[in-house]
Amino acid sequence: LGRERAELFDDSLRERVKARLHLENELRRALEREELTTAYQPIVELQGGTVAGIEALVRWNHERDGPIPPDRFIGLAEETGLIVPLGWQVLRQACRQAVRWDAEGGPLAGLPLSVNFSARQFMHADLVASVERILADTGLPADRLVLEITESVLMEDAAAPATTFKALRRRGVKLALDDFGTGYSSLSSLPRYPLQQVKLDREFVAGLAAGGREEAIVGAMLAMARALDIDVVAEGIETAAQLDVLTAAWVDASTSA
């Protein structure tokens, strides 16, 4: 790290390295054995409370260590490239489950299915063909699938994401921008891409209080999305007060638009 510097290495660092390597090896085995599963959370309409969609979330219940939180293994999967096979497994599992719900004919039949897509996964050359293959294998209609991408995808060469976006849209797949407002994309970039949905990060929702700065920011985001005819999903609503502020902000955005 430069001249005249001393770096201390101790057993705690060694143990962290060993633990990370162990977790990586266990994750590789879990992917090979398809031990990762998907959980599902509803996307609910602010007004009326009806379920408007389902989001798939990856879960790992280790046979010996028990449940491993996503924040422990998702970052590791990104760093090692394991996020790519992990992402395809989750997409296939989620599509199969959506088709099973359709066959059962219950309240979850026919709902849009949202699945997270990593930046590394998105940059694969065969992405569109792989998505088509999974949809064909599982029988899920393309217009039911919503792929959630992060703002880091938009930081790449602008032509590459735009071309892939258009190819997916031509096949009927919908696109959502995840964690909107916390990354590096500018507001001016939104009209360039065929997005159908943006997801407000939970950081904005958590700080909502009537008259606060977050309320003003969320209100501006909602008005912009409304003007662009883009759906908005707010993440992490946990209190009635947050729900009330968001509902009022959406009504105001609808009126102004």
Tab-separated table of C-alpha atoms in Angstrom:
chain	number	residue	atom	x	y	z
A	1	LEU	CA	0.000	0.000	0.000
A	2	GLY	CA	3.020	2.319	-0.209
A	3	ARG	CA	6.284	3.063	1.545
A	4	GLU	CA	6.679	3.610	5.266
A	5	ARG	CA	3.469	1.768	6.092
A	6	ALA	CA	2.873	-1.023	8.544
A	7	GLU	CA	-0.040	-3.442	8.180
A	8	LEU	CA	-1.156	-5.680	11.017
A	9	PHE	CA	-2.373	-9.177	10.284
A	10	ASP	CA	-3.852	-11.174	13.143
A	11	ASP	CA	-5.896	-14.274	13.751
A	12	SER	CA	-9.227	-12.436	13.455
A	13	LEU	CA	-8.354	-11.524	9.864
A	14	ARG	CA	-7.310	-15.094	9.176
A	15	GLU	CA	-10.598	-16.393	10.562
A	16	ARG	CA	-12.607	-13.994	8.416
A	17	VAL	CA	-10.772	-15.149	5.301
A	18	LYS	CA	-11.326	-18.789	6.232
A	19	ALA	CA	-15.017	-18.162	6.913
A	20	ARG	CA	-15.461	-16.417	3.564
A	21	LEU	CA	-13.750	-19.246	1.692
A	22	HIS	CA	-15.881	-21.796	3.539
A	23	LEU	CA	-19.073	-19.902	2.680
A	24	GLU	CA	-18.050	-19.672	-0.987
A	25	ASN	CA	-17.421	-23.423	-1.175
A	26	GLU	CA	-20.730	-24.149	0.546
A	27	LEU	CA	-22.550	-21.819	-1.860
A	28	ARG	CA	-21.024	-23.611	-4.847
A	29	ARG	CA	-22.240	-26.938	-3.455
A	30	ALA	CA	-25.687	-25.502	-2.749
A	31	LEU	CA	-25.972	-24.324	-6.359
A	32	GLU	CA	-24.848	-27.697	-7.694
A	33	ARG	CA	-27.454	-29.447	-5.546
A	34	GLU	CA	-30.110	-26.762	-6.193
A	35	GLU	CA	-30.568	-26.253	-2.449
A	36	LEU	CA	-31.416	-22.558	-2.764
A	37	THR	CA	-35.132	-21.870	-2.643
A	38	THR	CA	-37.432	-18.969	-3.382
A	39	ALA	CA	-39.746	-17.121	-1.021
A	40	TYR	CA	-42.440	-14.737	-2.224
A	41	GLN	CA	-43.777	-11.427	-1.008
A	42	PRO	CA	-46.858	-9.621	-2.306
A	43	ILE	CA	-46.903	-6.282	-4.098
A	44	VAL	CA	-50.039	-4.560	-2.816
A	45	GLU	CA	-52.028	-1.680	-4.284
A	46	LEU	CA	-51.900	1.392	-2.033
A	47	GLN	CA	-55.581	2.075	-2.596
A	48	GLY	CA	-57.776	-0.941	-2.068
A	49	GLY	CA	-55.134	-3.279	-0.666
A	50	THR	CA	-55.441	-5.856	-3.451
A	51	VAL	CA	-52.413	-7.956	-4.371
A	52	ALA	CA	-51.105	-6.658	-7.714
A	53	GLY	CA	-48.014	-8.830	-8.095
A	54	ILE	CA	-45.533	-11.221	-6.514
A	55	GLU	CA	-41.793	-10.749	-5.973
A	56	ALA	CA	-39.464	-13.746	-5.763
A	57	LEU	CA	-36.695	-13.683	-3.137
A	58	VAL	CA	-33.841	-16.182	-2.867
A	59	ARG	CA	-33.386	-18.078	0.412
A	60	TRP	CA	-30.694	-20.462	1.611
A	61	ASN	CA	-31.426	-22.928	4.393
A	62	HIS	CA	-28.110	-24.680	4.990
A	63	GLU	CA	-28.441	-28.318	6.000
A	64	ARG	CA	-26.090	-27.819	8.965
A	65	ASP	CA	-25.915	-24.094	9.700
A	66	GLY	CA	-29.606	-23.349	9.170
A	67	PRO	CA	-30.949	-20.213	7.440
A	68	ILE	CA	-28.213	-17.974	6.004
A	69	PRO	CA	-29.343	-14.358	5.486
A	70	PRO	CA	-29.183	-13.052	1.902
A	71	ASP	CA	-26.892	-10.200	2.958
A	72	ARG	CA	-24.280	-12.825	3.837
A	73	PHE	CA	-24.213	-14.637	0.501
A	74	ILE	CA	-25.597	-12.313	-2.205
A	75	GLY	CA	-22.564	-9.992	-2.076
A	76	LEU	CA	-20.245	-12.992	-2.128
A	77	ALA	CA	-22.107	-14.416	-5.113
A	78	GLU	CA	-21.684	-11.098	-6.933
A	79	GLU	CA	-17.936	-10.985	-6.258
A	80	THR	CA	-17.288	-14.576	-7.324
A	81	GLY	CA	-19.588	-14.684	-10.354
A	82	LEU	CA	-21.835	-17.276	-8.713
A	83	ILE	CA	-24.656	-14.737	-8.963
A	84	VAL	CA	-25.132	-15.799	-12.600
A	85	PRO	CA	-26.065	-19.478	-12.018
A	86	LEU	CA	-27.858	-18.427	-8.836
A	87	GLY	CA	-29.956	-15.943	-10.807
A	88	TRP	CA	-30.939	-18.504	-13.425
A	89	GLN	CA	-31.957	-21.008	-10.734
A	90	VAL	CA	-34.142	-18.436	-8.990
A	91	LEU	CA	-35.764	-17.366	-12.266
A	92	ARG	CA	-36.579	-20.949	-13.227
A	93	GLN	CA	-37.950	-21.802	-9.764
A	94	ALA	CA	-40.084	-18.665	-9.646
A	95	CYS	CA	-41.543	-19.212	-13.125
A	96	ARG	CA	-42.425	-22.802	-12.241
A	97	GLN	CA	-44.154	-21.657	-9.058
A	98	ALA	CA	-46.158	-18.991	-10.900
A	99	VAL	CA	-47.374	-21.600	-13.378
A	100	ARG	CA	-48.395	-23.887	-10.467
A	101	TRP	CA	-50.411	-21.023	-8.951
A	102	ASP	CA	-52.098	-20.546	-12.326
A	103	ALA	CA	-53.051	-24.213	-12.434
A	104	GLU	CA	-54.494	-24.029	-8.901
A	105	GLY	CA	-56.659	-21.067	-9.897
A	106	GLY	CA	-56.362	-19.327	-6.527
A	107	PRO	CA	-55.886	-15.626	-5.726
A	108	LEU	CA	-52.265	-15.675	-6.953
A	109	ALA	CA	-53.136	-16.949	-10.428
A	110	GLY	CA	-52.336	-14.597	-13.287
A	111	LEU	CA	-50.341	-12.087	-11.238
A	112	PRO	CA	-47.133	-10.473	-12.550
A	113	LEU	CA	-43.963	-12.115	-11.249
A	114	SER	CA	-40.975	-9.912	-10.339
A	115	VAL	CA	-37.485	-11.457	-10.226
A	116	ASN	CA	-34.204	-9.701	-9.418
A	117	PHE	CA	-31.561	-9.682	-12.152
A	118	SER	CA	-27.932	-8.893	-11.319
A	119	ALA	CA	-25.753	-6.611	-13.417
A	120	ARG	CA	-23.366	-9.495	-14.170
A	121	GLN	CA	-26.241	-11.663	-15.268
A	122	PHE	CA	-27.629	-8.891	-17.419
A	123	MET	CA	-24.367	-8.508	-19.346
A	124	HIS	CA	-24.273	-12.135	-20.524
A	125	ALA	CA	-24.401	-12.411	-24.305
A	126	ASP	CA	-27.092	-15.108	-24.266
A	127	LEU	CA	-29.356	-13.326	-21.771
A	128	VAL	CA	-32.366	-12.893	-24.043
A	129	ALA	CA	-32.151	-16.464	-25.368
A	130	SER	CA	-31.802	-17.826	-21.804
A	131	VAL	CA	-34.873	-15.931	-20.616
A	132	GLU	CA	-36.844	-17.187	-23.617
A	133	ARG	CA	-35.729	-20.764	-22.922
A	134	ILE	CA	-36.812	-20.640	-19.272
A	135	LEU	CA	-40.181	-19.141	-20.200
A	136	ALA	CA	-40.700	-21.844	-22.825
A	137	ASP	CA	-39.618	-24.655	-20.478
A	138	THR	CA	-41.857	-23.514	-17.615
A	139	GLY	CA	-44.812	-22.284	-19.672
A	140	LEU	CA	-44.990	-18.820	-18.101
A	141	PRO	CA	-46.203	-16.127	-20.548
A	142	ALA	CA	-43.523	-13.511	-21.191
A	143	ASP	CA	-45.836	-10.603	-20.345
A	144	ARG	CA	-46.180	-11.933	-16.791
A	145	LEU	CA	-42.456	-11.639	-16.055
A	146	VAL	CA	-40.933	-8.461	-14.594
A	147	LEU	CA	-37.124	-8.414	-14.471
A	148	GLU	CA	-35.754	-6.071	-11.798
A	149	ILE	CA	-32.390	-4.501	-12.608
A	150	THR	CA	-30.212	-2.192	-10.537
A	151	GLU	CA	-29.040	1.257	-11.535
A	152	SER	CA	-25.506	-0.081	-12.057
A	153	VAL	CA	-26.724	-1.652	-15.308
A	154	LEU	CA	-27.452	1.823	-16.660
A	155	MET	CA	-23.858	2.875	-15.929
A	156	GLU	CA	-22.548	0.539	-18.604
A	157	ASP	CA	-22.214	1.508	-22.255
A	158	ALA	CA	-25.607	3.105	-22.893
A	159	ALA	CA	-26.114	1.288	-26.192
A	160	ALA	CA	-25.716	-2.207	-24.704
A	161	PRO	CA	-28.455	-2.005	-22.026
A	162	ALA	CA	-30.791	-0.174	-24.398
A	163	THR	CA	-30.429	-2.903	-27.039
A	164	THR	CA	-31.052	-5.682	-24.519
A	165	PHE	CA	-33.989	-3.820	-22.996
A	166	LYS	CA	-35.627	-3.454	-26.390
A	167	ALA	CA	-35.032	-7.116	-27.233
A	168	LEU	CA	-36.708	-8.203	-23.987
A	169	ARG	CA	-39.593	-5.785	-24.475
A	170	ARG	CA	-40.207	-7.071	-28.009
A	171	ARG	CA	-40.726	-10.499	-26.461
A	172	GLY	CA	-43.166	-9.100	-23.913
A	173	VAL	CA	-40.957	-9.144	-20.790
A	174	LYS	CA	-41.394	-6.116	-18.531
A	175	LEU	CA	-38.505	-4.225	-16.898
A	176	ALA	CA	-38.222	-2.558	-13.503
A	177	LEU	CA	-35.497	-0.347	-12.035
A	178	ASP	CA	-34.726	-1.499	-8.490
A	179	ASP	CA	-33.590	0.720	-5.570
A	180	PHE	CA	-34.383	3.851	-7.540
A	181	GLY	CA	-32.900	7.018	-6.087
A	182	THR	CA	-29.914	5.470	-4.323
A	183	GLY	CA	-27.595	4.777	-7.258
A	184	TYR	CA	-25.923	6.749	-9.987
A	185	SER	CA	-28.470	7.035	-12.779
A	186	SER	CA	-29.793	10.503	-13.459
A	187	LEU	CA	-33.454	11.354	-13.857
A	188	SER	CA	-32.788	12.257	-17.468
A	189	SER	CA	-31.795	8.648	-18.204
A	190	LEU	CA	-35.246	7.218	-17.433
A	191	PRO	CA	-36.938	8.222	-20.709
A	192	ARG	CA	-34.140	6.522	-22.691
A	193	TYR	CA	-35.075	3.029	-21.557
A	194	PRO	CA	-38.354	1.097	-21.953
A	195	LEU	CA	-38.992	0.718	-18.213
A	196	GLN	CA	-42.437	-0.175	-16.932
A	197	GLN	CA	-41.687	0.159	-13.230
A	198	VAL	CA	-39.371	1.822	-10.715
A	199	LYS	CA	-38.947	0.716	-7.112
A	200	LEU	CA	-38.382	3.367	-4.468
A	201	ASP	CA	-35.670	2.241	-2.089
A	202	ARG	CA	-36.674	1.501	1.492
A	203	GLU	CA	-34.341	4.278	2.683
A	204	PHE	CA	-36.855	6.839	1.419
A	205	VAL	CA	-39.828	4.969	2.858
A	206	ALA	CA	-38.216	4.496	6.261
A	207	GLY	CA	-37.703	8.252	6.652
A	208	LEU	CA	-41.201	9.295	5.637
A	209	ALA	CA	-42.864	11.713	8.026
A	210	ALA	CA	-45.459	14.291	7.120
A	211	GLY	CA	-43.683	17.449	6.012
A	212	GLY	CA	-40.200	15.883	6.033
A	213	ARG	CA	-37.602	16.079	3.294
A	214	GLU	CA	-38.167	12.461	2.284
A	215	GLU	CA	-41.821	13.242	1.638
A	216	ALA	CA	-40.868	16.021	-0.775
A	217	ILE	CA	-38.382	13.755	-2.590
A	218	VAL	CA	-40.837	10.861	-2.840
A	219	GLY	CA	-43.547	13.197	-4.071
A	220	ALA	CA	-41.287	14.478	-6.844
A	221	MET	CA	-40.343	10.921	-7.843
A	222	LEU	CA	-43.980	9.853	-7.965
A	223	ALA	CA	-44.981	12.855	-10.073
A	224	MET	CA	-42.146	12.161	-12.511
A	225	ALA	CA	-43.033	8.470	-12.797
A	226	ARG	CA	-46.682	9.340	-13.312
A	227	ALA	CA	-45.787	11.755	-16.105
A	228	LEU	CA	-43.677	9.038	-17.783
A	229	ASP	CA	-46.452	6.442	-17.334
A	230	ILE	CA	-44.178	4.262	-15.173
A	231	ASP	CA	-45.549	2.209	-12.276
A	232	VAL	CA	-44.004	2.766	-8.843
A	233	VAL	CA	-43.400	0.189	-6.110
A	234	ALA	CA	-42.382	1.412	-2.646
A	235	GLU	CA	-40.190	-1.023	-0.710
A	236	GLY	CA	-40.340	-1.660	3.010
A	237	ILE	CA	-43.632	-0.070	4.087
A	238	GLU	CA	-43.875	-1.057	7.757
A	239	THR	CA	-46.128	1.495	9.465
A	240	ALA	CA	-49.569	2.984	8.913
A	241	ALA	CA	-48.003	6.465	8.886
A	242	GLN	CA	-45.701	5.546	6.003
A	243	LEU	CA	-48.656	4.094	4.112
A	244	ASP	CA	-50.740	7.236	4.649
A	245	VAL	CA	-47.965	9.563	3.441
A	246	LEU	CA	-47.307	7.450	0.336
A	247	THR	CA	-51.009	7.238	-0.500
A	248	ALA	CA	-51.417	11.005	-0.182
A	249	ALA	CA	-48.280	11.615	-2.266
A	250	TRP	CA	-49.561	9.316	-5.031
A	251	VAL	CA	-52.931	11.098	-5.084
A	252	ASP	CA	-51.137	14.447	-5.331
A	253	ALA	CA	-48.917	13.132	-8.138
A	254	SER	CA	-51.973	11.869	-10.006
A	255	THR	CA	-53.710	15.223	-9.658
A	256	SER	CA	-50.693	17.245	-10.772
A	257	ALA	CA	-50.066	14.939	-13.733
